Amino acid sequence: MTGCGGDDAQDQVVQVFPGTKDTALCEGLSDIGYHDELDFARWPSGKVFVRCLDGIKR
């Protein structure tokens, strides 16, 4: 796993939308929208969220 400021980071989180899988919310905000669903067996909250990511250009 790479930290946000790591030299080998390839993406930057621009915004997070909790409680949805609608990646269209990222349109116009970032390069890509990616939805995550925390595994209920590992994370009792079972939360769903969308991360809006921009690629880091080096």
C-alpha positions as semicolon CSV with decimal commas, in nm:
position;residue;x (nm);y (nm);z (nm)
1;M;0,000;0,000;0,000
2;T;0,125;0,346;-0,088
3;G;0,055;0,656;0,116
4;C;-0,097;0,964;-0,042
5;G;0,236;1,144;-0,053
6;G;0,442;0,840;-0,149
7;D;0,693;0,868;-0,432
8;D;0,532;0,570;-0,607
9;A;0,171;0,695;-0,577
10;Q;-0,006;0,678;-0,913
11;D;-0,343;0,831;-0,822
12;Q;-0,474;1,109;-0,601
13;V;-0,817;1,100;-0,436
14;V;-1,007;1,415;-0,538
15;Q;-1,338;1,350;-0,363
16;V;-1,527;1,071;-0,184
17;F;-1,904;1,017;-0,199
18;P;-2,026;0,786;0,082
19;G;-2,335;0,566;0,053
20;T;-2,338;0,527;-0,327
21;K;-2,198;0,323;-0,617
22;D;-2,277;0,596;-0,873
23;T;-1,941;0,669;-1,038
24;A;-2,110;0,930;-1,260
25;L;-2,080;1,166;-0,961
26;C;-1,711;1,200;-1,050
27;E;-1,775;1,327;-1,403
28;G;-1,612;1,667;-1,443
29;L;-1,436;1,633;-1,105
30;S;-1,168;1,375;-1,180
31;D;-1,014;1,139;-1,434
32;I;-1,204;0,833;-1,309
33;G;-1,467;0,726;-1,058
34;Y;-1,421;0,401;-0,873
35;H;-1,670;0,241;-0,635
36;D;-1,569;0,043;-0,331
37;E;-1,772;-0,180;-0,107
38;L;-1,616;-0,276;0,224
39;D;-1,634;-0,649;0,284
40;F;-1,895;-0,704;0,556
41;A;-1,696;-0,999;0,695
42;R;-1,391;-0,776;0,753
43;W;-1,562;-0,441;0,810
44;P;-1,890;-0,466;1,006
45;S;-2,012;-0,135;0,862
46;G;-2,041;-0,286;0,512
47;K;-2,008;0,067;0,376
48;V;-2,030;0,157;0,008
49;F;-1,861;0,462;-0,141
50;V;-1,724;0,616;-0,460
51;R;-1,372;0,757;-0,485
52;C;-1,296;1,013;-0,755
53;L;-0,934;0,971;-0,867
54;D;-0,691;1,175;-1,074
55;G;-0,380;1,017;-1,218
56;I;-0,058;1,178;-1,101
57;K;0,146;1,295;-1,396
58;R;0,519;1,278;-1,334
